[in-house]
Short mmCIF file of C-alpha atoms in Angstrom, two decimals:
data_model
loop_
_atom_site.label_atom_id
_atom_site.label_comp_id
_atom_site.label_asym_id
_atom_site.label_seq_id
_atom_site.Cartn_x
_atom_site.Cartn_y
_atom_site.Cartn_z
CA ASN L 17 24.65 -29.22 50.35
CA THR L 18 25.33 -32.35 52.29
CA SER L 19 28.40 -31.11 54.21
CA PRO L 20 27.93 -30.76 58.03
CA TRP L 21 28.38 -27.37 59.42
CA LEU L 22 30.38 -27.59 62.85
CA GLY L 23 29.70 -31.35 62.53
CA GLN L 24 26.01 -30.88 62.46
CA MET L 25 23.49 -31.66 59.58
CA THR L 26 20.36 -30.13 61.07
CA LEU L 27 20.32 -26.38 61.99
CA ASN L 28 18.01 -25.10 64.49
CA LEU L 29 17.91 -21.17 63.91
CA ASN L 30 15.65 -19.02 66.09
CA LYS L 31 15.32 -15.33 66.54
CA HIS L 32 13.32 -15.76 69.80
CA PRO L 33 11.03 -12.77 68.85
CA ASN L 34 9.11 -13.07 72.28
CA ASP L 35 12.59 -12.50 74.16
CA GLU L 36 13.36 -8.86 74.43
CA SER L 37 17.06 -9.77 75.25
CA ARG L 38 17.53 -12.37 72.38
CA ILE L 39 20.16 -14.02 74.61
CA ARG L 40 18.28 -16.05 77.20
CA ASN L 41 18.57 -19.40 75.49
CA LYS L 42 22.23 -18.93 74.68
CA VAL L 43 22.98 -17.72 78.17
CA ALA L 44 20.99 -20.57 79.88
CA PHE L 45 22.93 -23.40 77.98
CA GLU L 46 26.22 -21.62 78.80
CA LEU L 47 25.40 -21.78 82.42
CA PHE L 48 24.29 -25.30 82.24
CA ARG L 49 28.03 -26.31 81.46
CA ALA L 50 29.04 -25.80 84.99
CA ILE L 51 26.08 -27.59 86.77
CA PRO L 52 26.65 -31.10 87.77
CA ASP L 53 24.23 -33.73 87.00
CA LEU L 54 22.71 -31.71 83.95
CA SER L 55 23.59 -31.79 80.34
CA SER L 56 23.98 -28.64 78.10
CA MET L 57 23.80 -28.15 74.28
CA ARG L 58 26.01 -26.47 71.83
CA THR L 59 24.61 -23.01 71.03
CA CYS L 60 26.05 -20.03 69.03
CA PHE L 61 24.95 -16.90 67.41
CA VAL L 62 24.56 -16.93 63.56
CA GLN L 63 24.32 -13.92 61.21
CA LEU L 64 22.24 -15.37 58.61
CA TYR L 65 22.28 -14.49 54.79
CA ILE L 66 19.95 -16.08 52.21
CA ARG L 67 20.21 -16.14 48.39
CA ASP L 68 16.83 -17.19 46.97
CA LEU L 69 17.16 -19.39 43.97
CA SER L 70 13.90 -20.92 44.19
CA ASP L 71 12.79 -19.53 40.94
CA GLY L 72 15.47 -21.34 39.10
CA SER L 73 17.93 -18.50 38.79
CA THR L 74 21.56 -19.25 39.27
CA SER L 75 22.75 -16.01 40.84
CA GLY L 76 21.24 -13.31 42.99
CA ASP L 77 22.09 -10.99 45.93
CA TYR L 78 22.29 -12.39 49.51
CA ILE L 79 19.79 -10.75 51.90
CA ASP L 80 20.73 -10.23 55.47
CA TYR L 81 18.08 -11.96 57.81
CA GLY L 82 19.79 -10.70 60.88
CA LEU L 83 21.05 -12.44 64.05
CA PHE L 84 19.83 -15.90 64.99
CA THR L 85 20.58 -18.24 67.91
CA HIS L 86 21.62 -21.80 66.83
CA ILE L 87 21.00 -24.86 69.16
CA GLU L 88 22.11 -28.21 68.62
CA GLN L 89 19.63 -30.86 67.36
CA PRO L 90 18.74 -33.52 69.70
CA GLY L 91 19.11 -36.90 68.23
CA ARG L 92 21.68 -39.88 67.97
CA GLN L 93 24.64 -37.57 66.91
CA PHE L 94 23.83 -35.30 69.79
CA LEU L 95 24.05 -38.40 72.17
CA LYS L 96 27.31 -39.51 70.66
CA ASP L 97 29.05 -36.05 70.85
CA HIS L 98 28.07 -35.77 74.49
CA LYS L 99 29.42 -39.19 75.35
CA LEU L 100 26.01 -40.32 75.96
CA ASP L 101 24.64 -43.69 74.50
CA GLU L 102 23.69 -43.15 70.93
CA TYR L 103 21.70 -46.28 71.19
CA GLY L 104 19.59 -45.14 74.08
CA ASN L 105 16.08 -43.45 73.91
CA LEU L 106 15.61 -39.83 73.51
CA TYR L 107 12.16 -38.13 73.59
CA LYS L 108 11.29 -34.47 73.46
CA ALA L 109 8.19 -33.83 75.68
CA ASN L 110 5.39 -31.99 73.51
CA TYR L 111 2.43 -32.58 75.98
CA PHE L 112 3.61 -35.38 78.45
CA GLU L 113 1.66 -35.41 81.81
CA PHE L 114 3.14 -38.75 82.96
CA LEU L 115 -0.22 -40.24 82.37
CA PRO L 116 -1.36 -43.25 80.40
CA ASN L 117 -2.51 -42.44 76.99
CA ASN L 118 -4.01 -44.63 74.13
CA ALA L 119 -1.51 -42.97 71.79
CA LEU L 120 1.45 -44.15 73.90
CA LYS L 121 2.18 -47.72 72.57
CA ASP L 122 5.11 -49.85 71.83
CA ILE L 123 6.29 -50.19 68.11
CA THR L 124 5.45 -53.74 68.35
CA GLU L 125 1.61 -53.18 69.22
CA PRO L 126 -0.93 -53.53 66.10
CA GLN L 127 -2.49 -50.09 66.67
CA TYR L 128 0.86 -48.24 67.05
CA ASP L 129 0.53 -44.85 65.44
CA GLN L 130 3.88 -42.81 65.32
CA ALA L 131 2.35 -39.70 64.43
CA ALA L 132 -0.04 -39.86 67.44
CA PHE L 133 2.63 -40.94 69.75
CA GLU L 134 4.82 -37.89 68.67
CA GLN L 135 2.04 -35.45 69.59
CA ILE L 136 2.98 -36.38 73.17
CA LEU L 137 6.63 -37.34 72.94
CA GLU L 138 8.70 -36.52 69.82
CA ILE L 139 11.03 -39.56 69.16
CA CYS L 140 14.62 -38.27 68.81
CA ALA L 141 16.41 -41.61 69.18
CA GLY L 142 15.57 -45.18 69.88
CA LYS L 143 12.84 -47.40 68.61
CA SER L 144 11.43 -49.60 71.25
CA HIS L 145 8.99 -47.71 73.62
CA ASP L 146 8.54 -50.72 76.15
CA LYS L 147 11.01 -49.16 78.85
CA LEU L 148 9.10 -45.78 78.73
CA LEU L 149 5.76 -47.63 79.09
CA ARG L 150 7.07 -49.86 82.08
CA MET L 151 8.12 -46.53 83.82
CA LEU L 152 4.82 -44.89 83.03
CA ALA L 153 2.96 -47.83 84.55
CA ASP L 154 4.90 -47.61 87.79
CA VAL L 155 4.46 -44.01 88.08
CA ASN L 156 0.73 -44.49 87.94
CA ASP L 157 0.53 -47.56 90.16
CA GLU L 158 -0.67 -45.99 93.50
CA SER L 159 0.20 -49.25 95.21
CA LEU L 160 3.81 -48.64 94.47
CA ASP L 161 5.88 -46.54 97.06
CA ILE L 162 6.72 -43.47 94.91
CA ASP L 163 10.33 -43.23 96.38
CA MET L 164 10.88 -46.98 95.11
CA VAL L 165 9.47 -45.80 91.88
CA LEU L 166 11.79 -42.63 91.60
CA ASP L 167 14.81 -44.78 92.42
CA ARG L 168 14.05 -47.60 90.14
CA HIS L 169 13.26 -45.18 86.95
CA PHE L 170 15.21 -42.03 87.67
CA ASN L 171 18.38 -40.48 88.82
CA ARG L 172 17.62 -38.34 91.88
CA ASP L 173 20.39 -35.93 91.51
CA ASN L 174 19.47 -35.23 87.91
CA TYR L 175 15.71 -35.03 88.75
CA PHE L 176 16.24 -32.48 91.51
CA THR L 177 18.87 -30.57 89.67
CA TRP L 178 16.64 -30.08 86.68
CA LEU L 179 13.76 -28.96 88.88
CA ALA L 180 16.05 -26.63 90.85
CA VAL L 181 17.49 -24.95 87.65
CA ASN L 182 13.90 -24.43 86.12
CA ILE L 183 12.62 -22.85 89.50
CA LEU L 184 15.47 -20.56 89.90
CA LEU L 185 15.61 -19.28 86.30
CA ALA L 186 11.87 -19.17 86.27
CA ASN L 187 11.37 -21.56 83.38
CA TYR L 188 7.90 -22.28 84.20
CA ASP L 189 6.77 -23.77 80.87
CA THR L 190 8.26 -27.12 81.68
CA GLN L 191 5.44 -29.03 83.40
CA THR L 192 4.45 -31.02 80.20
CA GLN L 193 6.90 -29.77 77.62
CA ASN L 194 10.21 -28.05 76.68
CA TYR L 195 12.48 -30.86 78.10
CA LEU L 196 14.16 -34.01 76.82
CA LEU L 197 14.02 -37.51 78.47
CA TYR L 198 16.95 -39.79 77.96
CA SER L 199 17.67 -43.35 78.90
CA PRO L 200 20.86 -45.48 78.01
CA HIS L 201 19.80 -48.68 76.20
CA ASP L 202 21.14 -50.83 78.94
CA SER L 203 19.59 -49.02 81.96
CA LEU L 204 16.18 -48.41 83.35
CA THR L 205 17.03 -45.07 84.38
CA TRP L 206 15.59 -41.80 82.86
CA TYR L 207 17.29 -38.44 82.86
CA PHE L 208 15.72 -35.05 82.43
CA LEU L 209 17.75 -32.75 79.87
CA PRO L 210 17.24 -29.19 79.26
CA TRP L 211 15.68 -27.82 76.15
CA ASP L 212 14.21 -24.24 75.24
CA TYR L 213 14.87 -21.54 77.81
CA ASP L 214 14.05 -18.39 75.89
CA GLY L 215 11.19 -17.86 78.22
CA SER L 216 13.42 -18.15 81.31
CA MET L 217 14.98 -15.43 83.57
CA VAL L 218 11.90 -13.25 83.35
CA ARG L 219 10.65 -11.16 86.34
CA ARG L 220 7.16 -12.79 86.31
CA GLU L 221 5.57 -12.88 89.86
CA MET L 222 2.19 -14.69 89.49
CA ARG L 223 -0.22 -13.14 92.08
CA ASP L 224 -3.48 -14.35 93.48
CA PRO L 225 -6.57 -12.20 93.79
CA GLU L 226 -5.29 -10.88 97.18
CA GLY L 227 -1.95 -9.61 95.66
CA ASN L 228 0.21 -12.56 97.12
CA PRO L 229 2.56 -14.58 94.89
CA ALA L 230 0.74 -17.86 93.88
CA GLN L 231 0.49 -20.66 91.57
CA LEU L 232 3.24 -21.44 88.88
CA ILE L 233 5.98 -21.16 91.25
CA GLY L 234 8.13 -23.86 92.83
CA VAL L 235 6.42 -27.21 93.48
CA ALA L 236 3.14 -25.69 92.53
CA ASN L 237 4.00 -25.16 89.13
CA TYR L 238 4.47 -28.99 88.70
CA TRP L 239 1.56 -30.15 90.82
CA ASN L 240 -0.69 -31.00 87.72
CA THR L 241 1.85 -33.58 86.43
CA LYS L 242 1.40 -37.15 87.86
CA LEU L 243 5.14 -37.92 88.64
CA HIS L 244 5.87 -34.58 90.45
CA SER L 245 2.76 -34.50 92.54
CA ARG L 246 3.29 -38.11 93.82
CA VAL L 247 7.02 -37.43 94.54
CA PHE L 248 6.27 -34.11 96.46
CA SER L 249 3.56 -35.77 98.44
CA ARG L 250 6.52 -36.96 100.60
CA PRO L 251 8.05 -34.49 102.93
CA GLN L 252 11.49 -35.84 102.45
CA ASN L 253 11.45 -35.16 98.71
CA VAL L 254 10.48 -31.46 99.48
CA GLU L 255 13.36 -31.27 101.89
CA GLN L 256 15.63 -32.60 99.18
CA LEU L 257 14.47 -30.24 96.66
CA ASN L 258 15.13 -27.46 99.13
CA GLU L 259 18.77 -28.62 99.51
CA LYS L 260 19.20 -28.66 95.87
CA ILE L 261 17.70 -25.34 95.50
CA ASP L 262 20.26 -24.09 97.95
CA GLU L 263 23.21 -25.80 96.17
CA ILE L 264 22.15 -24.56 92.59
CA SER L 265 21.52 -21.09 93.69
CA GLN L 266 25.32 -20.83 94.68
CA LEU L 267 26.24 -21.94 91.15
CA LEU L 268 23.66 -19.53 89.58
CA ASN L 269 24.56 -16.54 91.52
CA PRO L 270 24.29 -13.03 90.04
CA GLU L 271 27.98 -12.73 89.42
CA VAL L 272 28.05 -15.89 87.40
CA ILE L 273 24.93 -14.92 85.44
CA SER L 274 26.32 -11.59 84.74
CA GLY L 275 29.38 -13.07 83.32
CA ALA L 276 27.41 -15.14 80.78
CA ILE L 277 25.15 -12.02 80.07
CA ASN L 278 28.32 -9.82 79.53
CA ARG L 279 29.71 -12.12 76.86
CA SER L 280 26.58 -12.06 74.83
CA VAL L 281 25.51 -8.52 75.10
CA PRO L 282 28.02 -6.84 72.88
CA LEU L 283 26.76 -9.05 69.90
CA ILE L 284 23.25 -7.95 70.61
CA GLU L 285 24.21 -4.31 70.65
CA LYS L 286 26.20 -4.59 67.43
CA TYR L 287 23.65 -6.55 65.43
CA TYR L 288 20.24 -5.88 66.91
CA LEU L 289 19.86 -2.41 68.58
CA ASP L 290 20.19 -0.56 65.31
CA ASP L 291 17.88 -2.99 63.57
CA PRO L 292 14.39 -1.25 62.78
CA ASP L 293 12.67 -4.39 63.39
CA PHE L 294 14.20 -4.83 66.72
CA CYS L 295 13.46 -1.24 67.86
CA LYS L 296 9.77 -1.42 66.96
CA GLU L 297 8.92 -3.23 70.16
CA PHE L 298 11.17 -1.42 72.73
CA THR L 299 14.07 1.05 73.17
CA ALA L 300 17.66 0.48 73.85
CA ALA L 301 17.07 1.73 77.41
CA GLU L 302 14.22 -0.87 77.88
CA PHE L 303 16.59 -3.42 76.51
CA GLN L 304 19.25 -2.63 79.21
CA GLU L 305 16.54 -2.71 81.83
CA ASN L 306 15.63 -6.11 80.61
CA ILE L 307 19.11 -7.28 80.74
CA ASP L 308 19.77 -5.98 84.29
CA CYS L 309 16.66 -7.90 85.61
CA MET L 310 18.24 -11.15 84.42
CA ARG L 311 21.38 -10.56 86.33
CA THR L 312 19.53 -10.96 89.89
CA ILE L 313 16.46 -13.12 88.85
CA THR L 314 17.77 -16.28 90.81
CA GLU L 315 17.83 -14.25 93.98
CA LEU L 316 14.34 -13.14 93.48
CA ASN L 317 13.05 -16.58 92.46
CA TYR L 318 14.70 -18.12 95.55
CA GLN L 319 12.73 -16.01 97.83
CA LEU L 320 9.58 -16.69 95.96
CA TYR L 321 10.19 -20.46 96.00
CA ARG L 322 10.66 -20.46 99.83
CA ALA L 323 7.40 -18.54 100.16
CA SER L 324 5.47 -20.88 97.85
CA ILE L 325 6.17 -24.04 99.65
CA GLU L 326 4.26 -22.76 102.54
CA LYS L 327 1.13 -22.45 100.40
CA PRO L 328 -1.35 -25.34 99.60
CA MET L 329 -1.11 -26.89 96.20
CA PRO L 330 -3.25 -25.53 93.14
CA ILE L 331 -6.49 -27.32 92.29
CA PHE L 332 -8.49 -27.82 89.11
CA LEU L 333 -12.02 -26.80 88.84
CA GLY L 334 -14.35 -29.44 87.45
CA ILE L 335 -17.26 -29.44 85.00
CA PRO L 336 -20.40 -28.51 86.90
CA GLU L 337 -23.24 -31.14 87.11
CA GLN L 338 -26.90 -29.85 86.52
CA GLN L 339 -29.85 -31.73 88.01
CA GLN L 340 -33.17 -29.67 87.30
CA LYS L 341 -32.52 -26.31 88.97
CA GLU L 342 -29.51 -27.14 91.07
CA LEU L 343 -25.84 -27.15 89.91
CA THR L 344 -23.24 -29.13 91.82
CA LEU L 345 -19.70 -27.60 91.41
CA PHE L 346 -16.71 -29.86 91.91
CA TRP L 347 -12.97 -29.21 92.40
CA THR L 348 -9.94 -31.36 92.82
CA PRO L 349 -8.70 -31.80 96.53
CA SER L 350 -5.69 -29.62 97.35
CA PHE L 351 -2.52 -30.67 99.27
CA ASP L 352 -0.48 -29.11 101.82
CA LEU L 353 3.21 -29.83 101.80
CA GLN L 354 3.24 -29.28 105.60
CA GLY L 355 0.29 -31.28 106.35
CA ASP L 356 -1.87 -28.26 107.36
CA SER L 357 -5.69 -28.59 107.53
CA LEU L 358 -7.10 -26.96 104.47
CA THR L 359 -10.58 -25.04 103.77
CA TYR L 360 -12.19 -23.77 100.62
CA ASP L 361 -13.63 -20.50 99.84
CA LEU L 362 -16.16 -20.53 96.87
CA GLN L 363 -17.34 -17.58 94.98
CA ILE L 364 -19.80 -17.26 92.13
CA ALA L 365 -20.25 -13.97 90.22
CA ALA L 366 -22.21 -12.51 87.29
CA ASP L 367 -19.00 -10.88 85.92
CA LYS L 368 -15.34 -12.30 85.39
CA LEU L 369 -13.84 -9.49 87.65
CA PHE L 370 -16.12 -10.89 90.60
CA THR L 371 -17.53 -7.38 91.31
CA GLN L 372 -21.05 -8.67 91.06
CA LEU L 373 -20.98 -11.56 93.66
CA VAL L 374 -23.99 -14.03 93.42
CA LEU L 375 -22.86 -16.25 96.27
CA THR L 376 -20.02 -16.73 98.66
CA ARG L 377 -19.22 -19.65 100.93
CA ASN L 378 -16.11 -19.64 103.00
CA GLY L 379 -14.45 -22.37 105.14
CA LEU L 380 -15.94 -25.29 103.11
CA ARG L 381 -14.23 -28.76 104.07
CA THR L 382 -15.53 -30.75 101.09
CA ASN L 383 -14.50 -30.30 97.45
CA CYS L 384 -18.13 -29.76 96.09
CA TYR L 385 -20.98 -27.67 96.55
CA THR L 386 -24.69 -27.51 95.27
CA VAL L 387 -26.41 -24.43 94.58
CA ALA L 388 -29.65 -23.25 92.88
CA LEU L 389 -29.08 -20.43 90.30
CA ASP L 390 -31.37 -18.55 87.99
CA PRO L 391 -30.60 -19.05 84.36
CA GLY L 392 -27.72 -17.07 82.99
CA LYS L 393 -23.86 -16.91 82.76
CA TYR L 394 -21.76 -17.06 85.76
CA TYR L 395 -18.10 -17.15 86.73
CA TRP L 396 -16.81 -19.10 89.77
CA ARG L 397 -13.53 -19.63 91.65
CA VAL L 398 -12.38 -21.56 94.70
CA MET L 399 -9.52 -20.31 97.02
CA VAL L 400 -7.66 -22.81 99.05
CA ARG L 401 -6.45 -21.79 102.65
CA ASP L 402 -4.50 -23.57 105.25
CA GLU L 403 -4.76 -23.12 108.98
CA LYS L 404 -2.04 -20.45 108.95
CA GLY L 405 -3.80 -18.30 106.43
CA ASN L 406 -1.56 -19.07 103.35
CA SER L 407 -3.65 -19.28 100.22
CA GLN L 408 -3.75 -20.72 96.64
CA ARG L 409 -6.03 -20.67 93.66
CA ALA L 410 -6.99 -23.02 90.80
CA PHE L 411 -4.82 -23.86 87.71
CA ASP L 412 -7.81 -23.02 85.49
CA ILE L 413 -7.52 -19.92 83.04
CA TYR L 414 -10.45 -18.20 81.48
CA TRP L 415 -9.71 -16.80 78.15
CA ASP L 416 -11.95 -13.87 77.07
CA ASP L 417 -12.37 -14.25 73.38
CA GLY L 418 -13.79 -10.78 73.10
CA GLU L 419 -10.72 -9.19 74.65
CA PRO L 420 -7.47 -10.43 72.85
CA ARG L 421 -4.78 -11.70 75.31
CA ASN L 422 -7.28 -10.97 78.14
CA ILE L 423 -6.48 -13.91 80.65
CA HIS L 424 -8.27 -14.54 83.91
CA THR L 425 -6.38 -16.91 86.11
CA GLY L 426 -8.12 -19.24 88.62
CA ILE L 427 -11.60 -18.86 87.29
#
């Protein structure tokens, strides 16, 4: 059938199986309609019935596949329908760190490979990538003032609004993916557009080994991306984000979020709570508890954000270098938004829970350390501390293959 449905030819239907509420994406894009400097996308619930004629038959029964969420396809038609420039550039970030990459070439270059390009940025509209590459070159040119780069290539209100919304809704998985980049054809300016919020509004307090909220909160969550780390190395930009967080928190208050939730919950109760597949994972009472957590999530995340900006920024642990019996451990330098002096605490252990410590060195002022170790398997971690006692860990994650879903952070 070549007829459009609600004016759309491509249907994105998702059951959001990892979202216990099944409404997070729908609620988020409804909330975006009232936020200045941010786009939204059309979404709706769809009860899907499929009649399978793949065996060549011309009749058969329709099978009920349940309730799905549909979201608008990003592309030229999306740009046109939202009064944006349909001849502009639109990309969906798949793994974009705002770093140069051999796969990111303009279409005119001999070695241009669209498939390789789209592993990093999916092309939703536009042909030439020259403007994108110019922006990328400036972001990575340390000789250029980052505020000049930000003002030349981005819209400040949109940039800080997009970050504030992600922080307040706890949509953490937006460092390198799950967003769109748009630029009109006659402008150098790039805009961040939201995409994929089924993982947002979750009560997810990341904690360091001492039990303090750490990492993946606020600015720290974005420190592994070149653009964001350069922007927030300037105190005035942290202050501008603080102001935007205050502004958006008033728009995304519990009353507003509850209103959006209340408009969606009756459909879930009608179509989902009696579905055996739905109830395999949790009960109706657990569903309601999950919904109630969503109502006040921005208040919690506001407090977590305010605490997070006092902490040093996360680091990356490097690949150790071995020379004969000595091993040199490296890690990237941390950064403190308030300019506090920093030290590093190093621990090496024979087990991933660090109950069998082999070495502890506290108060290191360099980002490397050389040690002689007997042959064996070791785990290591570095904790950053500022002069006020605030701490932060590394971005690194150790996945224990022998224990499914067993994730150890910061080691």
